[in-house]
Coordinates of C-alpha atoms and ligand atoms in Angstrom, one line a residue:
M283 CA -7.7 -207.8 -159.6
S284 CA -4.5 -207.0 -161.0
E285 CA -1.2 -207.8 -159.7
M286 CA -0.6 -204.5 -158.2
D287 CA -3.9 -204.5 -156.6
Y288 CA -2.6 -206.6 -153.9
W289 CA -0.7 -205.7 -150.9
Y290 CA 2.5 -207.5 -150.5
G291 CA 4.3 -208.6 -147.3
C292 CA 7.5 -210.5 -146.1
I293 CA 6.4 -213.2 -143.4
E294 CA 8.4 -212.7 -140.5
R295 CA 6.7 -215.0 -137.9
V296 CA 3.8 -217.4 -137.6
C297 CA 1.7 -217.2 -134.2
V298 CA -0.5 -220.0 -133.6
V299 CA -2.9 -219.0 -130.8
D300 CA -5.0 -221.9 -131.3
E301 CA -4.6 -225.0 -133.7
G302 CA -8.7 -225.1 -134.0
K303 CA -8.5 -228.7 -133.1
D304 CA -11.5 -228.8 -130.8
S305 CA -13.0 -225.4 -132.1
G306 CA -12.5 -226.2 -135.7
Q307 CA -11.5 -222.3 -136.0
P308 CA -8.0 -222.1 -135.9
K309 CA -6.4 -218.6 -134.7
I310 CA -3.5 -218.1 -136.4
W311 CA -1.8 -214.7 -136.7
I312 CA 1.0 -213.7 -139.1
Y313 CA 3.6 -211.2 -138.4
V314 CA 4.4 -209.7 -141.7
R315 CA 6.8 -206.7 -142.7
W316 CA 4.9 -204.6 -145.3
Y317 CA 6.2 -203.6 -149.0
Y318 CA 5.3 -200.3 -150.2
R319 CA 3.9 -200.0 -153.7
A320 CA 4.2 -196.9 -155.5
E321 CA 0.4 -196.5 -155.1
D322 CA 1.1 -196.4 -151.0
V323 CA 4.2 -194.3 -151.2
K324 CA 2.8 -191.4 -153.2
W325 CA 0.7 -190.2 -150.2
Y326 CA 4.0 -189.5 -148.2
D327 CA 6.5 -188.7 -151.5
T328 CA 5.6 -188.4 -154.8
S329 CA 9.2 -188.0 -155.8
I330 CA 9.8 -191.6 -154.8
A331 CA 6.7 -192.8 -156.3
N332 CA 6.9 -191.3 -159.4
R333 CA 10.7 -193.0 -160.0
M334 CA 9.3 -196.4 -159.1
K335 CA 8.7 -199.0 -161.9
R336 CA 5.5 -200.9 -162.5
R337 CA 6.5 -203.9 -160.3
E338 CA 8.6 -202.5 -158.2
L339 CA 8.2 -202.8 -154.0
L340 CA 9.9 -201.0 -151.5
D341 CA 11.0 -202.8 -148.4
S342 CA 9.6 -201.1 -145.4
D343 CA 10.4 -201.5 -142.0
E344 CA 6.3 -201.5 -140.8
C345 CA 5.1 -204.3 -139.6
D346 CA 1.7 -205.5 -138.7
Y347 CA -0.2 -208.7 -137.6
I348 CA -2.6 -210.0 -140.0
H349 CA -5.1 -212.8 -139.8
F350 CA -4.0 -215.9 -141.8
A351 CA -7.1 -215.9 -143.9
S352 CA -6.4 -212.7 -145.3
I353 CA -3.5 -214.2 -147.2
D354 CA -4.2 -214.9 -150.9
G355 CA -1.2 -216.6 -152.0
M356 CA 2.7 -216.6 -152.1
V357 CA 4.8 -214.6 -154.6
K358 CA 8.7 -214.2 -155.3
V359 CA 10.0 -210.9 -154.9
A360 CA 13.6 -210.5 -156.5
Y361 CA 16.0 -208.6 -154.5
V362 CA 18.5 -206.4 -156.3
D363 CA 21.5 -205.1 -154.7
E364 CA 21.9 -201.5 -155.8
N365 CA 25.7 -201.5 -155.4
M366 CA 26.5 -204.3 -157.6
A367 CA 26.6 -204.3 -161.6
T368 CA 24.8 -207.8 -161.7
Y369 CA 21.4 -208.7 -160.9
D370 CA 19.4 -212.4 -160.7
E371 CA 17.7 -212.7 -164.1
T372 CA 14.1 -214.4 -164.2
E373 CA 13.7 -218.0 -165.5
D374 CA 13.3 -216.6 -168.9
R375 CA 16.3 -214.4 -168.9
E376 CA 14.5 -211.2 -168.1
D377 CA 15.6 -208.4 -165.9
P378 CA 13.8 -208.3 -162.5
A379 CA 11.7 -205.5 -163.6
S380 CA 9.5 -207.9 -165.6
R381 CA 8.4 -209.4 -162.2
L382 CA 8.2 -208.2 -158.7
F383 CA 11.4 -206.9 -156.9
T384 CA 13.0 -204.6 -154.5
R385 CA 15.9 -202.7 -154.5
F386 CA 15.5 -200.0 -151.8
D387 CA 14.5 -200.0 -148.1
L388 CA 11.9 -197.6 -146.6
E389 CA 11.8 -196.4 -143.1
V390 CA 8.3 -195.3 -142.1
K391 CA 7.6 -193.1 -139.4
I392 CA 4.9 -194.1 -137.1
V393 CA 2.7 -192.1 -134.7
Q394 CA 0.2 -193.5 -132.4
D395 CA -2.3 -191.2 -130.8
E396 CA -4.0 -192.1 -127.8
G397 CA -6.9 -195.0 -128.3
R398 CA -6.1 -195.0 -132.1
R399 CA -4.3 -197.5 -134.2
P400 CA -0.8 -196.4 -135.1
R401 CA -0.5 -194.6 -138.3
A402 CA 2.4 -193.8 -140.8
V403 CA 3.0 -190.1 -141.2
G404 CA 6.2 -190.1 -143.0
V405 CA 8.9 -192.3 -145.2
T406 CA 12.6 -192.1 -146.0
L407 CA 14.1 -194.1 -148.8
R408 CA 17.5 -196.0 -147.6
G409 CA 20.1 -198.2 -149.4
A410 CA 19.8 -196.2 -152.8
S411 CA 23.1 -196.0 -154.5
E412 CA 24.2 -192.5 -154.8
C413 CA 26.1 -191.0 -157.7
A414 CA 29.7 -191.1 -156.7
C415 CA 30.8 -187.5 -158.7
D416 CA 31.1 -184.5 -157.0
G417 CA 28.4 -181.9 -157.0
C418 CA 25.9 -184.3 -158.5
P419 CA 22.6 -182.3 -158.5
D420 CA 20.4 -185.3 -157.9
R421 CA 22.2 -188.4 -156.6
A422 CA 19.3 -190.6 -156.8
Y423 CA 18.9 -193.0 -159.8
D424 CA 16.4 -192.3 -162.3
D425 CA 16.5 -194.7 -165.2
E426 CA 15.6 -192.1 -167.7
Y427 CA 19.3 -191.2 -167.4
E428 CA 22.4 -193.4 -168.3
Q429 CA 24.8 -194.5 -165.3
R430 CA 28.2 -195.9 -165.5
Y431 CA 29.7 -198.4 -162.9
C432 CA 33.1 -198.8 -161.6
D433 CA 33.8 -202.1 -160.9
R434 CA 36.6 -201.3 -158.3
C435 CA 34.5 -198.8 -156.5
E436 CA 31.2 -200.8 -157.0
R437 CA 29.5 -197.7 -157.4
W438 CA 27.3 -196.1 -160.2
M439 CA 27.4 -192.6 -161.5
H440 CA 25.7 -190.4 -164.0
L441 CA 27.1 -190.2 -167.4
R442 CA 26.0 -186.5 -167.3
C443 CA 27.8 -186.0 -164.2
L444 CA 31.1 -187.8 -165.5
A445 CA 30.9 -185.5 -168.6
R446 CA 31.3 -182.6 -165.8
V447 CA 33.6 -183.7 -163.4
A448 CA 35.7 -186.5 -164.9
E449 CA 38.8 -187.0 -167.4
K450 CA 37.7 -187.9 -170.7
L451 CA 39.5 -191.0 -172.1
K452 CA 40.3 -191.6 -175.7
S453 CA 38.9 -194.9 -177.2
E454 CA 42.5 -195.7 -178.6
L455 CA 43.6 -195.7 -174.9
I456 CA 41.0 -198.3 -173.8
H457 CA 41.3 -200.5 -176.9
A458 CA 45.3 -200.3 -176.4
L459 CA 44.6 -202.2 -173.0
F460 CA 43.0 -205.2 -174.6
E461 CA 44.2 -205.2 -178.3
A462 CA 47.6 -207.0 -177.7
T463 CA 46.1 -210.0 -175.9
C464 CA 42.8 -210.2 -177.9
D465 CA 42.4 -211.1 -181.7
D466 CA 38.8 -211.9 -181.2
K467 CA 37.1 -208.7 -182.9
E468 CA 33.8 -209.4 -181.2
L469 CA 35.3 -210.2 -177.8
L470 CA 37.4 -206.9 -178.2
R471 CA 34.0 -205.0 -178.9
C472 CA 32.3 -206.2 -176.1
I473 CA 35.0 -205.9 -173.4
T474 CA 35.6 -202.3 -174.4
K475 CA 31.7 -201.5 -173.7
P476 CA 31.4 -199.6 -170.4
I477 CA 28.9 -201.2 -167.8
A478 CA 25.9 -199.0 -168.0
R479 CA 22.2 -198.8 -167.0
G480 CA 19.5 -196.6 -167.4
G481 CA 18.5 -194.8 -170.8
V482 CA 18.8 -197.2 -173.6
H483 CA 20.4 -199.8 -171.2
K484 CA 17.0 -199.8 -169.3
T485 CA 16.6 -200.1 -165.6
F486 CA 19.0 -203.0 -164.9
G487 CA 21.5 -202.2 -167.6
N488 CA 24.3 -204.5 -169.3
G489 CA 25.9 -205.5 -166.0
N490 CA 25.1 -209.2 -166.2
E491 CA 26.7 -209.6 -169.7
A492 CA 29.4 -207.3 -169.1
M493 CA 30.7 -209.4 -166.1
K494 CA 30.4 -212.6 -168.3
V495 CA 32.7 -210.8 -170.9
S496 CA 34.9 -209.8 -168.3
D497 CA 35.3 -213.3 -167.3
A498 CA 36.3 -214.6 -170.3
W499 CA 38.8 -211.7 -170.7
K500 CA 40.2 -212.9 -167.4
C501 CA 40.3 -216.3 -168.8
L502 CA 42.0 -215.2 -171.9
K503 CA 44.5 -213.5 -170.0
R504 CA 45.6 -216.7 -168.3
G505 CA 46.0 -218.1 -171.6
E506 CA 42.9 -220.5 -171.4
D507 CA 41.1 -221.2 -174.6
V508 CA 37.9 -219.3 -174.6
R509 CA 36.3 -220.2 -177.9
G510 CA 32.5 -220.1 -177.7
W511 CA 32.7 -217.5 -174.8
D512 CA 29.7 -215.8 -176.4
E513 CA 27.4 -218.9 -176.2
D514 CA 25.9 -217.6 -173.0
V515 CA 26.3 -213.7 -173.6
N516 CA 23.7 -211.7 -175.0
T517 CA 26.3 -209.4 -176.9
Y518 CA 23.3 -207.4 -178.0
A519 CA 23.0 -205.8 -174.4
L520 CA 26.6 -204.4 -175.0
W521 CA 25.2 -201.4 -176.9
P522 CA 25.7 -199.5 -179.0
E523 CA 27.1 -201.9 -181.5
A524 CA 29.0 -199.8 -183.8
E525 CA 29.3 -196.5 -182.2
E526 CA 32.3 -195.9 -180.0
A527 CA 31.3 -195.5 -176.6
L528 CA 32.6 -192.4 -174.4
Y529 CA 34.9 -193.3 -171.7
Y530 CA 35.9 -191.7 -168.4
R531 CA 38.4 -192.1 -165.5
C532 CA 36.2 -192.9 -162.5
P533 CA 36.5 -189.8 -160.5
N534 CA 36.1 -191.7 -157.3
C535 CA 39.5 -194.1 -157.4
K536 CA 40.7 -192.2 -160.5
Q537 CA 41.9 -195.6 -161.8
H538 CA 39.4 -197.6 -163.5
W539 CA 37.8 -196.4 -166.5
V540 CA 33.9 -196.4 -166.9
Ligands
ZN875 ZN1 25.4 -187.6 -160.8
ZN876 ZN1 36.2 -196.2 -159.3

């Protein structure tokens, strides 16, 4: 069986009806909240299923009692907060898409016809971050397309929407914000890279690395010694290396650059 052939659920409660001391047959029921795989959600909404990554699970509100003997094992599911730029890396410093992870909630509509088991008839996705740009044609995140992050607003927006609605900022202007304080060329290069995900930046983007660089920058501004700032930073994630990035003024706060 492959990893995605299993059903996954979060254990909410363990109900011991009979420990089985006398009978030798314990009766233990487990109350679980189901995760939906792309495989499960495709029957209700293919547009959600098509956007899901291979190891992605949706945290549904559908609960059920299952017999304890039907549990095969325990796994870790990484939770990703869609409204943040950062995420928990796996132990080998991969992004969460390299293991089981969940980032959206799923509301499941259940009906129960007389004398029959309750069944799901529809689903609604909750908790997806929505592009902050006016007139965005498709607010959901599709990791084929680049998004930028405003640290002040804690929101993501499509690069293609920014190009349409936001004020474009010259790279000299962005560099000027840092140049006077920073004579470390590589730090200057990294701090002037926008926080991005999708496209070449992959599903979870460069947020973790960008935030480490931002911390180094804050230290530098306070006059602290930041030598060795890049020891723990994968500067390659702050892509593209040589090319100038396109910068925009965040259309939501109209203050930060993205
Ligand atoms: Zn958009
Ligand atoms: Zn903003």
